[in-house]
Amino acid sequence: TDVLQGIDVDIEAGSFNVIVGESGSGKTTLLRILGMLDTEFAGTYRFGSVDVKSQPDWYRDELRANNIGFIFQDGQLFAHLSVRENILLPVRLQAPRSERKVARQRLSEIAPLYFKQEEIDNDVLS
């Protein structure tokens, strides 16, 4: 089934974007392609100047790891880590020391954007 047809998307670095649509309209498929998790599609995908489909798996893995963050809708978190630790894991693994030092504080500051106050009060991050 052709789900995405005639899609032409430009996403600016550092921008915040939202993809909306009805169930079955291709949102997840598009996100899988943009996240380099799916390369079985017709057409082209350029990430910056890189033709993603022509790159080997290891290259796409590194490009994704260095440029794209995911929060999966079905909660693919590490069960042995708290929500806070899951969120901070990419920062711990890849961010410069200066960012790692302030990551916990920054997470506390932005948590109200993503969690209800009641959830924060009940320590959802722990």
The first five atom37 places (N, CA, C, CB, O) and aatype in JSON, in Angstrom:
{
  "aatype": [16, 3, 19, 10, 5, 7, 9, 3, 19, 3, 9, 6, 0, 7, 15, 13, 2, 19, 9, 19, 7, 6, 15, 7, 15, 7, 11, 16, 16, 10, 10, 1, 9, 10, 7, 12, 10, 3, 16, 6, 13, 0, 7, 16, 18, 1, 13, 7, 15, 19, 3, 19, 11, 15, 5, 14, 3, 17, 18, 1, 3, 6, 10, 1, 0, 2, 2, 9, 7, 13, 9, 13, 5, 3, 7, 5, 10, 13, 0, 8, 10, 15, 19, 1, 6, 2, 9, 10, 10, 14, 19, 1, 10, 5, 0, 14, 1, 15, 6, 1, 11, 19, 0, 1, 5, 1, 10, 15, 6, 9, 0, 14, 10, 18, 13, 11, 5, 6, 6, 9, 3, 2, 3, 19, 10, 15],
  "atom_mask": [
    [1, 1, 1, 1, 1],
    [1, 1, 1, 1, 1],
    [1, 1, 1, 1, 1],
    [1, 1, 1, 1, 1],
    [1, 1, 1, 1, 1],
    [1, 1, 1, 0, 1],
    [1, 1, 1, 1, 1],
    [1, 1, 1, 1, 1],
    [1, 1, 1, 1, 1],
    [1, 1, 1, 1, 1],
    [1, 1, 1, 1, 1],
    [1, 1, 1, 1, 1],
    [1, 1, 1, 1, 1],
    [1, 1, 1, 0, 1],
    [1, 1, 1, 1, 1],
    [1, 1, 1, 1, 1],
    [1, 1, 1, 1, 1],
    [1, 1, 1, 1, 1],
    [1, 1, 1, 1, 1],
    [1, 1, 1, 1, 1],
    [1, 1, 1, 0, 1],
    [1, 1, 1, 1, 1],
    [1, 1, 1, 1, 1],
    [1, 1, 1, 0, 1],
    [1, 1, 1, 1, 1],
    [1, 1, 1, 0, 1],
    [1, 1, 1, 1, 1],
    [1, 1, 1, 1, 1],
    [1, 1, 1, 1, 1],
    [1, 1, 1, 1, 1],
    [1, 1, 1, 1, 1],
    [1, 1, 1, 1, 1],
    [1, 1, 1, 1, 1],
    [1, 1, 1, 1, 1],
    [1, 1, 1, 0, 1],
    [1, 1, 1, 1, 1],
    [1, 1, 1, 1, 1],
    [1, 1, 1, 1, 1],
    [1, 1, 1, 1, 1],
    [1, 1, 1, 1, 1],
    [1, 1, 1, 1, 1],
    [1, 1, 1, 1, 1],
    [1, 1, 1, 0, 1],
    [1, 1, 1, 1, 1],
    [1, 1, 1, 1, 1],
    [1, 1, 1, 1, 1],
    [1, 1, 1, 1, 1],
    [1, 1, 1, 0, 1],
    [1, 1, 1, 1, 1],
    [1, 1, 1, 1, 1],
    [1, 1, 1, 1, 1],
    [1, 1, 1, 1, 1],
    [1, 1, 1, 1, 1],
    [1, 1, 1, 1, 1],
    [1, 1, 1, 1, 1],
    [1, 1, 1, 1, 1],
    [1, 1, 1, 1, 1],
    [1, 1, 1, 1, 1],
    [1, 1, 1, 1, 1],
    [1, 1, 1, 1, 1],
    [1, 1, 1, 1, 1],
    [1, 1, 1, 1, 1],
    [1, 1, 1, 1, 1],
    [1, 1, 1, 1, 1],
    [1, 1, 1, 1, 1],
    [1, 1, 1, 1, 1],
    [1, 1, 1, 1, 1],
    [1, 1, 1, 1, 1],
    [1, 1, 1, 0, 1],
    [1, 1, 1, 1, 1],
    [1, 1, 1, 1, 1],
    [1, 1, 1, 1, 1],
    [1, 1, 1, 1, 1],
    [1, 1, 1, 1, 1],
    [1, 1, 1, 0, 1],
    [1, 1, 1, 1, 1],
    [1, 1, 1, 1, 1],
    [1, 1, 1, 1, 1],
    [1, 1, 1, 1, 1],
    [1, 1, 1, 1, 1],
    [1, 1, 1, 1, 1],
    [1, 1, 1, 1, 1],
    [1, 1, 1, 1, 1],
    [1, 1, 1, 1, 1],
    [1, 1, 1, 1, 1],
    [1, 1, 1, 1, 1],
    [1, 1, 1, 1, 1],
    [1, 1, 1, 1, 1],
    [1, 1, 1, 1, 1],
    [1, 1, 1, 1, 1],
    [1, 1, 1, 1, 1],
    [1, 1, 1, 1, 1],
    [1, 1, 1, 1, 1],
    [1, 1, 1, 1, 1],
    [1, 1, 1, 1, 1],
    [1, 1, 1, 1, 1],
    [1, 1, 1, 1, 1],
    [1, 1, 1, 1, 1],
    [1, 1, 1, 1, 1],
    [1, 1, 1, 1, 1],
    [1, 1, 1, 1, 1],
    [1, 1, 1, 1, 1],
    [1, 1, 1, 1, 1],
    [1, 1, 1, 1, 1],
    [1, 1, 1, 1, 1],
    [1, 1, 1, 1, 1],
    [1, 1, 1, 1, 1],
    [1, 1, 1, 1, 1],
    [1, 1, 1, 1, 1],
    [1, 1, 1, 1, 1],
    [1, 1, 1, 1, 1],
    [1, 1, 1, 1, 1],
    [1, 1, 1, 1, 1],
    [1, 1, 1, 1, 1],
    [1, 1, 1, 1, 1],
    [1, 1, 1, 1, 1],
    [1, 1, 1, 1, 1],
    [1, 1, 1, 1, 1],
    [1, 1, 1, 1, 1],
    [1, 1, 1, 1, 1],
    [1, 1, 1, 1, 1],
    [1, 1, 1, 1, 1],
    [1, 1, 1, 1, 1],
    [1, 1, 1, 1, 1],
    [1, 1, 1, 1, 1],
    [1, 1, 1, 1, 1]
  ],
  "atom_positions": [
    [[0.84, -1.18, 0.0], [0.0, 0.0, 0.0], [0.88, 1.24, 0.0], [-0.95, 0.0, 1.21], [1.78, 1.37, 0.83]],
    [[0.61, 2.14, -0.91], [1.32, 3.42, -0.93], [0.68, 4.33, 0.1], [1.29, 4.07, -2.35], [-0.49, 4.7, -0.02]],
    [[1.44, 4.68, 1.11], [0.92, 5.55, 2.17], [1.37, 6.98, 1.94], [1.37, 5.05, 3.55], [0.55, 7.9, 1.96]],
    [[2.63, 7.17, 1.73], [3.18, 8.51, 1.55], [3.46, 8.73, 0.06], [4.48, 8.71, 2.4], [4.27, 8.01, -0.53]],
    [[2.8, 9.68, -0.53], [3.01, 9.98, -1.94], [3.24, 11.48, -2.09], [1.81, 9.51, -2.8], [2.51, 12.29, -1.53]],
    [[4.25, 11.82, -2.86], [4.51, 13.23, -3.15], [4.95, 14.03, -1.94], [0.0, 0.0, 0.0], [4.68, 15.23, -1.87]],
    [[5.61, 13.39, -0.98], [6.06, 14.09, 0.23], [7.37, 14.8, -0.07], [6.23, 13.09, 1.42], [8.31, 14.21, -0.6]],
    [[7.43, 16.06, 0.27], [8.64, 16.86, 0.15], [8.74, 17.67, 1.43], [8.63, 17.79, -1.15], [7.95, 18.6, 1.64]],
    [[9.69, 17.33, 2.29], [9.79, 17.95, 3.6], [11.17, 18.56, 3.79], [9.49, 16.92, 4.71], [12.18, 17.92, 3.51]],
    [[11.21, 19.78, 4.24], [12.46, 20.43, 4.65], [12.32, 20.75, 6.13], [12.76, 21.73, 3.8], [11.38, 21.42, 6.54]],
    [[13.26, 20.26, 6.92], [13.25, 20.51, 8.36], [14.54, 21.23, 8.72], [13.1, 19.17, 9.18], [15.64, 20.73, 8.48]],
    [[14.39, 22.4, 9.29], [15.56, 23.2, 9.67], [16.2, 22.65, 10.94], [15.16, 24.67, 9.86], [15.5, 22.22, 11.85]],
    [[17.51, 22.68, 11.0], [18.24, 22.24, 12.19], [17.77, 23.03, 13.4], [19.76, 22.41, 12.0], [17.65, 24.25, 13.35]],
    [[17.5, 22.31, 14.5], [17.09, 22.94, 15.74], [15.64, 23.36, 15.79], [0.0, 0.0, 0.0], [15.2, 23.93, 16.79]],
    [[14.89, 23.1, 14.74], [13.49, 23.52, 14.72], [12.61, 22.5, 15.45], [13.0, 23.69, 13.27], [13.02, 21.36, 15.67]],
    [[11.43, 22.93, 15.81], [10.44, 22.08, 16.46], [9.32, 21.87, 15.45], [9.9, 22.71, 17.81], [8.72, 22.83, 14.97]],
    [[9.03, 20.61, 15.14], [8.04, 20.29, 14.11], [7.03, 19.3, 14.64], [8.73, 19.73, 12.86], [7.34, 18.48, 15.51]],
    [[5.82, 19.37, 14.13], [4.75, 18.48, 14.53], [4.18, 17.83, 13.28], [3.64, 19.24, 15.32], [3.96, 18.49, 12.27]],
    [[3.95, 16.53, 13.36], [3.33, 15.8, 12.26], [1.98, 15.31, 12.77], [4.23, 14.6, 11.76], [1.91, 14.56, 13.74]],
    [[0.92, 15.74, 12.11], [-0.44, 15.36, 12.52], [-1.15, 14.7, 11.35], [-1.23, 16.59, 13.03], [-0.83, 14.94, 10.19]],
    [[-2.12, 13.88, 11.68], [-2.92, 13.23, 10.65], [-3.77, 12.14, 11.25], [0.0, 0.0, 0.0], [-3.58, 11.74, 12.4]],
    [[-4.7, 11.66, 10.46], [-5.58, 10.6, 10.9], [-4.81, 9.3, 11.06], [-6.74, 10.42, 9.92], [-3.72, 9.13, 10.52]],
    [[-5.39, 8.37, 11.82], [-4.83, 7.05, 11.97], [-4.68, 6.42, 10.59], [-5.71, 6.18, 12.88], [-5.61, 6.43, 9.78]],
    [[-3.49, 5.86, 10.33], [-3.25, 5.21, 9.04], [-2.79, 6.13, 7.94], [0.0, 0.0, 0.0], [-2.64, 5.7, 6.8]],
    [[-2.56, 7.41, 8.26], [-2.18, 8.36, 7.22], [-0.69, 8.36, 6.92], [-2.6, 9.75, 7.63], [-0.26, 9.0, 5.96]],
    [[0.11, 7.64, 7.72], [1.53, 7.53, 7.41], [2.46, 8.28, 8.35], [0.0, 0.0, 0.0], [3.65, 8.4, 8.06]],
    [[1.95, 8.79, 9.46], [2.8, 9.55, 10.4], [3.97, 8.71, 10.91], [1.96, 10.06, 11.6], [5.12, 9.16, 10.87]],
    [[3.68, 7.5, 11.37], [4.73, 6.64, 11.91], [5.69, 6.22, 10.81], [4.11, 5.4, 12.59], [6.9, 6.16, 11.03]],
    [[5.17, 5.94, 9.64], [6.03, 5.57, 8.51], [6.98, 6.72, 8.19], [5.19, 5.21, 7.27], [8.18, 6.5, 7.99]],
    [[6.46, 7.93, 8.14], [7.31, 9.09, 7.87], [8.38, 9.26, 8.94], [6.45, 10.36, 7.77], [9.54, 9.51, 8.63]],
    [[7.99, 9.12, 10.2], [8.96, 9.27, 11.29], [10.03, 8.18, 11.23], [8.24, 9.22, 12.65], [11.2, 8.45, 11.51]],
    [[9.65, 6.96, 10.87], [10.62, 5.87, 10.74], [11.62, 6.18, 9.61], [9.9, 4.52, 10.47], [12.81, 5.88, 9.72]],
    [[11.12, 6.76, 8.53], [12.02, 7.12, 7.43], [12.93, 8.27, 7.86], [11.21, 7.52, 6.17], [14.15, 8.2, 7.67]],
    [[12.35, 9.32, 8.44], [13.16, 10.46, 8.89], [14.19, 10.06, 9.92], [12.27, 11.55, 9.46], [15.29, 10.61, 9.96]],
    [[13.84, 9.09, 10.78], [14.75, 8.62, 11.81], [15.73, 7.57, 11.34], [0.0, 0.0, 0.0], [16.51, 7.03, 12.13]],
    [[15.7, 7.28, 10.05], [16.62, 6.32, 9.44], [16.45, 4.91, 10.0], [18.06, 6.77, 9.64], [17.4, 4.13, 10.02]],
    [[15.26, 4.6, 10.44], [14.94, 3.25, 10.92], [14.38, 2.4, 9.79], [13.95, 3.31, 12.09], [14.33, 1.17, 9.9]],
    [[13.94, 3.03, 8.71], [13.35, 2.34, 7.58], [13.97, 2.9, 6.3], [11.8, 2.5, 7.56], [13.92, 4.1, 6.05]],
    [[14.55, 2.02, 5.5], [15.13, 2.46, 4.22], [14.44, 1.77, 3.04], [16.63, 2.17, 4.2], [14.86, 1.95, 1.9]],
    [[13.41, 1.0, 3.32], [12.68, 0.29, 2.26], [11.54, 1.18, 1.74], [12.11, -1.07, 2.78], [10.37, 0.93, 2.0]],
    [[11.91, 2.22, 1.0], [10.92, 3.14, 0.44], [11.41, 3.64, -0.9], [10.64, 4.32, 1.41], [12.61, 3.68, -1.16]],
    [[10.48, 4.02, -1.74], [10.83, 4.62, -3.02], [11.12, 6.1, -2.77], [9.68, 4.44, -4.08], [10.58, 6.7, -1.84]],
    [[11.96, 6.66, -3.58], [12.27, 8.07, -3.42], [13.62, 8.28, -2.78], [0.0, 0.0, 0.0], [14.4, 7.34, -2.62]],
    [[13.89, 9.52, -2.43], [15.19, 9.87, -1.86], [14.99, 10.52, -0.5], [15.96, 10.8, -2.8], [13.93, 11.05, -0.18]],
    [[16.05, 10.46, 0.28], [16.08, 11.13, 1.58], [17.47, 11.68, 1.77], [15.68, 10.15, 2.76], [18.45, 10.94, 1.81]],
    [[17.54, 12.98, 1.87], [18.82, 13.65, 2.1], [18.79, 14.25, 3.5], [19.11, 14.75, 1.03], [17.88, 14.99, 3.86]],
    [[19.79, 13.91, 4.27], [19.97, 14.49, 5.6], [21.17, 15.41, 5.47], [20.18, 13.38, 6.72], [22.31, 14.96, 5.42]],
    [[20.9, 16.72, 5.41], [21.96, 17.65, 5.06], [22.34, 17.37, 3.62], [0.0, 0.0, 0.0], [21.5, 17.42, 2.73]],
    [[23.59, 17.09, 3.39], [24.05, 16.78, 2.03], [24.2, 15.29, 1.79], [25.38, 17.47, 1.76], [24.68, 14.88, 0.73]],
    [[23.79, 14.46, 2.75], [23.98, 13.02, 2.67], [22.75, 12.32, 2.11], [24.32, 12.45, 4.05], [21.64, 12.51, 2.61]],
    [[22.95, 11.52, 1.07], [21.88, 10.66, 0.56], [21.8, 9.45, 1.48], [22.15, 10.23, -0.95], [22.64, 8.54, 1.4]],
    [[20.82, 9.43, 2.34], [20.72, 8.44, 3.41], [20.63, 7.02, 2.88], [19.51, 8.73, 4.27], [21.31, 6.12, 3.39]],
    [[19.82, 6.8, 1.87], [19.6, 5.43, 1.37], [20.86, 4.79, 0.81], [18.53, 5.43, 0.32], [20.99, 3.57, 0.82]],
    [[21.79, 5.59, 0.32], [22.99, 5.03, -0.3], [24.09, 4.71, 0.73], [23.53, 6.0, -1.34], [25.14, 4.19, 0.36]],
    [[23.85, 5.02, 1.98], [24.87, 4.82, 3.01], [24.73, 3.44, 3.65], [24.77, 5.92, 4.08], [23.63, 2.9, 3.72]],
    [[25.84, 2.87, 4.12], [25.76, 1.59, 4.83], [25.07, 1.77, 6.19], [27.19, 0.99, 5.02], [24.97, 2.88, 6.71]],
    [[24.61, 0.65, 6.74], [23.9, 0.68, 8.02], [24.69, 1.4, 9.11], [23.59, -0.73, 8.48], [24.13, 2.22, 9.84]],
    [[25.99, 1.11, 9.22], [26.8, 1.7, 10.3], [26.82, 3.22, 10.18], [28.23, 1.14, 10.27], [26.8, 3.92, 11.2]],
    [[26.86, 3.74, 8.95], [26.9, 5.18, 8.74], [25.58, 5.82, 9.17], [27.2, 5.51, 7.28], [25.57, 6.84, 9.85]],
    [[24.47, 5.19, 8.76], [23.15, 5.7, 9.16], [23.0, 5.64, 10.68], [22.01, 4.88, 8.49], [22.44, 6.55, 11.29]],
    [[23.51, 4.58, 11.3], [23.45, 4.46, 12.76], [24.18, 5.62, 13.43], [24.06, 3.12, 13.22], [23.67, 6.21, 14.39]],
    [[25.36, 5.95, 12.94], [26.13, 7.06, 13.52], [25.47, 8.41, 13.24], [27.56, 7.07, 12.99], [25.42, 9.27, 14.11]],
    [[24.96, 8.58, 12.03], [24.28, 9.83, 11.68], [23.06, 10.03, 12.58], [23.85, 9.81, 10.18], [22.82, 11.13, 13.07]],
    [[22.29, 8.96, 12.79], [21.12, 9.01, 13.66], [21.54, 9.3, 15.1], [20.32, 7.69, 13.6], [20.97, 10.18, 15.75]],
    [[22.53, 8.58, 15.59], [22.96, 8.73, 16.98], [23.45, 10.14, 17.28], [24.06, 7.72, 17.3], [23.28, 10.64, 18.39]],
    [[24.06, 10.77, 16.31], [24.61, 12.1, 16.52], [23.65, 13.24, 16.25], [25.8, 12.28, 15.66], [23.94, 14.39, 16.57]],
    [[22.48, 12.93, 15.66], [21.61, 14.02, 15.22], [20.13, 13.89, 15.56], [21.72, 14.15, 13.78], [19.4, 14.88, 15.49]],
    [[19.68, 12.7, 15.93], [18.25, 12.49, 16.1], [17.99, 11.82, 17.44], [17.68, 11.65, 14.95], [18.67, 10.87, 17.81]],
    [[16.99, 12.32, 18.15], [16.56, 11.7, 19.4], [15.16, 11.16, 19.25], [0.0, 0.0, 0.0], [14.34, 11.74, 18.53]],
    [[14.87, 10.06, 19.91], [13.56, 9.43, 19.81], [12.93, 9.27, 21.18], [13.68, 8.07, 19.13], [13.6, 9.0, 22.17]],
    [[11.64, 9.44, 21.21], [10.81, 8.96, 22.31], [9.72, 8.16, 21.63], [10.23, 10.15, 23.23], [8.86, 8.72, 20.95]],
    [[9.75, 6.85, 21.8], [8.82, 5.98, 21.1], [7.46, 6.0, 21.76], [9.36, 4.55, 21.05], [7.35, 6.08, 22.98]],
    [[6.41, 5.94, 20.94], [5.04, 6.01, 21.46], [4.68, 4.79, 22.29], [4.06, 6.16, 20.34], [3.77, 4.86, 23.11]],
    [[5.37, 3.68, 22.07], [5.05, 2.48, 22.84], [6.02, 2.28, 24.01], [5.06, 1.26, 21.94], [6.15, 1.17, 24.52]],
    [[6.68, 3.35, 24.41], [7.47, 3.35, 25.64], [8.67, 2.44, 25.66], [0.0, 0.0, 0.0], [8.86, 1.71, 26.63]],
    [[9.48, 2.46, 24.63], [10.65, 1.61, 24.58], [11.77, 2.21, 25.43], [11.12, 1.42, 23.12], [12.74, 2.78, 24.92]],
    [[11.6, 2.07, 26.73], [12.58, 2.58, 27.68], [13.37, 1.41, 28.25], [11.9, 3.38, 28.81], [12.92, 0.26, 28.19]],
    [[14.53, 1.68, 28.79], [15.29, 0.65, 29.5], [14.62, 0.42, 30.84], [16.8, 1.06, 29.67], [14.56, 1.33, 31.67]],
    [[14.13, -0.78, 31.07], [13.35, -1.09, 32.27], [14.16, -0.92, 33.55], [12.81, -2.5, 32.18], [13.59, -0.63, 34.61]],
    [[15.46, -1.1, 33.49], [16.28, -1.0, 34.7], [16.66, 0.44, 35.03], [17.54, -1.83, 34.53], [17.33, 0.69, 36.04]],
    [[16.23, 1.39, 34.2], [16.51, 2.81, 34.45], [15.21, 3.54, 34.74], [17.24, 3.45, 33.24], [14.15, 3.16, 34.25]],
    [[15.29, 4.6, 35.52], [14.12, 5.44, 35.77], [13.82, 6.25, 34.51], [14.35, 6.39, 36.99], [14.63, 6.27, 33.58]],
    [[12.67, 6.9, 34.47], [12.33, 7.76, 33.34], [13.41, 8.84, 33.2], [10.92, 8.4, 33.53], [13.87, 9.12, 32.1]],
    [[13.8, 9.44, 34.32], [14.84, 10.47, 34.31], [16.13, 9.93, 33.69], [15.12, 10.99, 35.75], [16.72, 10.57, 32.82]],
    [[16.56, 8.75, 34.13], [17.8, 8.17, 33.62], [17.69, 7.82, 32.13], [18.16, 6.91, 34.42], [18.66, 7.97, 31.39]],
    [[16.51, 7.36, 31.7], [16.31, 7.09, 30.28], [16.43, 8.36, 29.46], [14.94, 6.44, 30.05], [17.04, 8.36, 28.39]],
    [[15.84, 9.44, 29.95], [15.9, 10.72, 29.23], [17.33, 11.24, 29.17], [14.99, 11.76, 29.89], [17.76, 11.77, 28.14]],
    [[18.06, 11.1, 30.26], [19.41, 11.65, 30.34], [20.48, 10.76, 29.7], [19.77, 11.88, 31.78], [21.61, 11.2, 29.52]],
    [[20.14, 9.53, 29.37], [21.13, 8.6, 28.84], [21.86, 9.13, 27.6], [20.47, 7.3, 28.51], [23.09, 9.06, 27.55]],
    [[21.16, 9.65, 26.59], [21.91, 10.17, 25.43], [22.85, 11.32, 25.79], [20.94, 10.63, 24.36], [23.92, 11.47, 25.2]],
    [[22.44, 12.13, 26.75], [23.3, 13.23, 27.19], [24.55, 12.66, 27.85], [22.54, 14.18, 28.19], [25.67, 13.1, 27.56]],
    [[24.38, 11.67, 28.72], [25.52, 11.03, 29.39], [26.47, 10.39, 28.39], [25.04, 9.98, 30.38], [27.69, 10.41, 28.59]],
    [[25.93, 9.82, 27.32], [26.76, 9.1, 26.36], [27.43, 10.0, 25.34], [25.94, 8.08, 25.66], [28.53, 9.69, 24.87]],
    [[26.78, 11.13, 24.97], [27.3, 11.87, 23.83], [27.51, 13.36, 24.02], [26.4, 11.68, 22.71], [28.2, 13.98, 23.21]],
    [[26.94, 13.94, 25.03], [27.03, 15.4, 25.17], [28.39, 15.81, 25.73], [25.91, 15.92, 26.08], [29.05, 15.04, 26.43]],
    [[28.79, 17.02, 25.43], [30.02, 17.55, 26.03], [29.86, 17.64, 27.55], [30.36, 18.95, 25.43], [28.75, 17.72, 28.07]],
    [[30.97, 17.63, 28.25], [30.97, 17.67, 29.72], [30.15, 18.83, 30.26], [32.4, 17.76, 30.23], [29.44, 18.69, 31.26]],
    [[30.25, 19.99, 29.61], [29.52, 21.16, 30.08], [28.0, 20.92, 30.06], [29.88, 22.39, 29.23], [27.29, 21.39, 30.95]],
    [[27.51, 20.21, 29.06], [26.08, 19.9, 28.99], [25.71, 18.81, 30.0], [25.71, 19.45, 27.57], [24.63, 18.87, 30.61]],
    [[26.58, 17.84, 30.19], [26.3, 16.77, 31.15], [26.16, 17.33, 32.56], [27.41, 15.7, 31.12], [25.36, 16.84, 33.36]],
    [[26.94, 18.37, 32.88], [26.93, 18.95, 34.22], [25.59, 19.61, 34.56], [28.05, 19.97, 34.36], [25.2, 19.64, 35.72]],
    [[24.9, 20.13, 33.56], [23.66, 20.87, 33.8], [22.41, 20.1, 33.36], [23.7, 22.2, 33.09], [21.3, 20.62, 33.45]],
    [[22.58, 18.88, 32.88], [21.47, 18.13, 32.28], [20.34, 17.87, 33.27], [21.97, 16.81, 31.72], [19.18, 18.04, 32.93]],
    [[20.66, 17.45, 34.49], [19.61, 17.17, 35.48], [18.81, 18.42, 35.8], [20.22, 16.59, 36.77], [17.58, 18.37, 35.88]],
    [[19.49, 19.53, 35.98], [18.82, 20.79, 36.28], [17.95, 21.22, 35.1], [19.84, 21.88, 36.62], [16.82, 21.67, 35.29]],
    [[18.48, 21.08, 33.9], [17.72, 21.45, 32.69], [16.47, 20.58, 32.55], [18.61, 21.33, 31.43], [15.41, 21.07, 32.18]],
    [[16.6, 19.29, 32.84], [15.44, 18.4, 32.78], [14.38, 18.83, 33.78], [15.87, 16.94, 33.05], [13.19, 18.82, 33.47]],
    [[14.8, 19.21, 34.97], [13.84, 19.69, 35.98], [13.11, 20.95, 35.5], [14.57, 19.99, 37.32], [11.93, 21.13, 35.77]],
    [[13.83, 21.81, 34.78], [13.23, 23.05, 34.28], [12.21, 22.79, 33.17], [14.31, 23.98, 33.77], [11.18, 23.47, 33.1]],
    [[12.48, 21.82, 32.31], [11.58, 21.59, 31.18], [10.53, 20.52, 31.45], [12.38, 21.22, 29.97], [9.59, 20.38, 30.66]],
    [[10.65, 19.78, 32.52], [9.68, 18.72, 32.83], [8.23, 19.22, 32.8], [9.98, 18.12, 34.19], [7.36, 18.5, 32.3]],
    [[7.93, 20.41, 33.32], [6.53, 20.88, 33.28], [5.97, 21.06, 31.87], [6.43, 22.2, 34.01], [4.75, 21.13, 31.7]],
    [[6.82, 21.11, 30.88], [6.35, 21.2, 29.5], [5.81, 19.86, 29.01], [7.48, 21.68, 28.59], [5.01, 19.81, 28.07]],
    [[6.24, 18.78, 29.64], [5.91, 17.44, 29.15], [5.13, 16.58, 30.14], [7.17, 16.74, 28.78], [4.55, 15.56, 29.76]],
    [[5.12, 16.97, 31.4], [4.42, 16.22, 32.44], [3.46, 17.14, 33.18], [5.43, 15.57, 33.43], [3.74, 18.33, 33.35]],
    [[2.35, 16.58, 33.62], [1.41, 17.34, 34.45], [2.05, 17.59, 35.81], [0.06, 16.58, 34.6], [2.9, 16.81, 36.25]],
    [[1.65, 18.68, 36.45], [2.21, 19.0, 37.76], [1.98, 17.87, 38.75], [1.6, 20.3, 38.3], [2.85, 17.57, 39.57]],
    [[0.82, 17.25, 38.68], [0.52, 16.11, 39.57], [1.54, 14.97, 39.35], [-0.93, 15.6, 39.33], [1.98, 14.34, 40.31]],
    [[1.9, 14.72, 38.12], [2.89, 13.68, 37.83], [4.26, 14.05, 38.39], [2.99, 13.44, 36.31], [4.96, 13.21, 38.96]],
    [[4.63, 15.31, 38.24], [5.91, 15.77, 38.78], [5.9, 15.67, 40.3], [6.2, 17.22, 38.34], [6.87, 15.21, 40.9]],
    [[4.78, 16.09, 40.92], [4.67, 16.0, 42.37], [4.76, 14.56, 42.86], [3.36, 16.62, 42.83], [5.26, 14.3, 43.95]],
    [[4.27, 13.61, 42.04], [4.34, 12.19, 42.4], [5.64, 11.56, 41.92], [3.14, 11.43, 41.81], [5.77, 10.33, 41.93]],
    [[6.59, 12.39, 41.52], [7.94, 11.97, 41.15], [7.98, 10.99, 39.98], [8.62, 11.37, 42.33], [8.65, 9.96, 40.04]],
    [[7.24, 11.31, 38.93], [7.16, 10.45, 37.74], [8.55, 10.17, 37.15], [6.27, 11.09, 36.69], [8.77, 9.1, 36.58]],
    [[9.46, 11.11, 37.28], [10.8, 10.91, 36.71], [11.61, 9.85, 37.42], [11.56, 12.21, 36.73], [12.55, 9.29, 36.86]],
    [[11.23, 9.56, 38.67], [11.96, 8.52, 39.42], [11.34, 7.17, 39.2], [11.99, 8.84, 40.91], [11.81, 6.18, 39.76]]
  ]
}
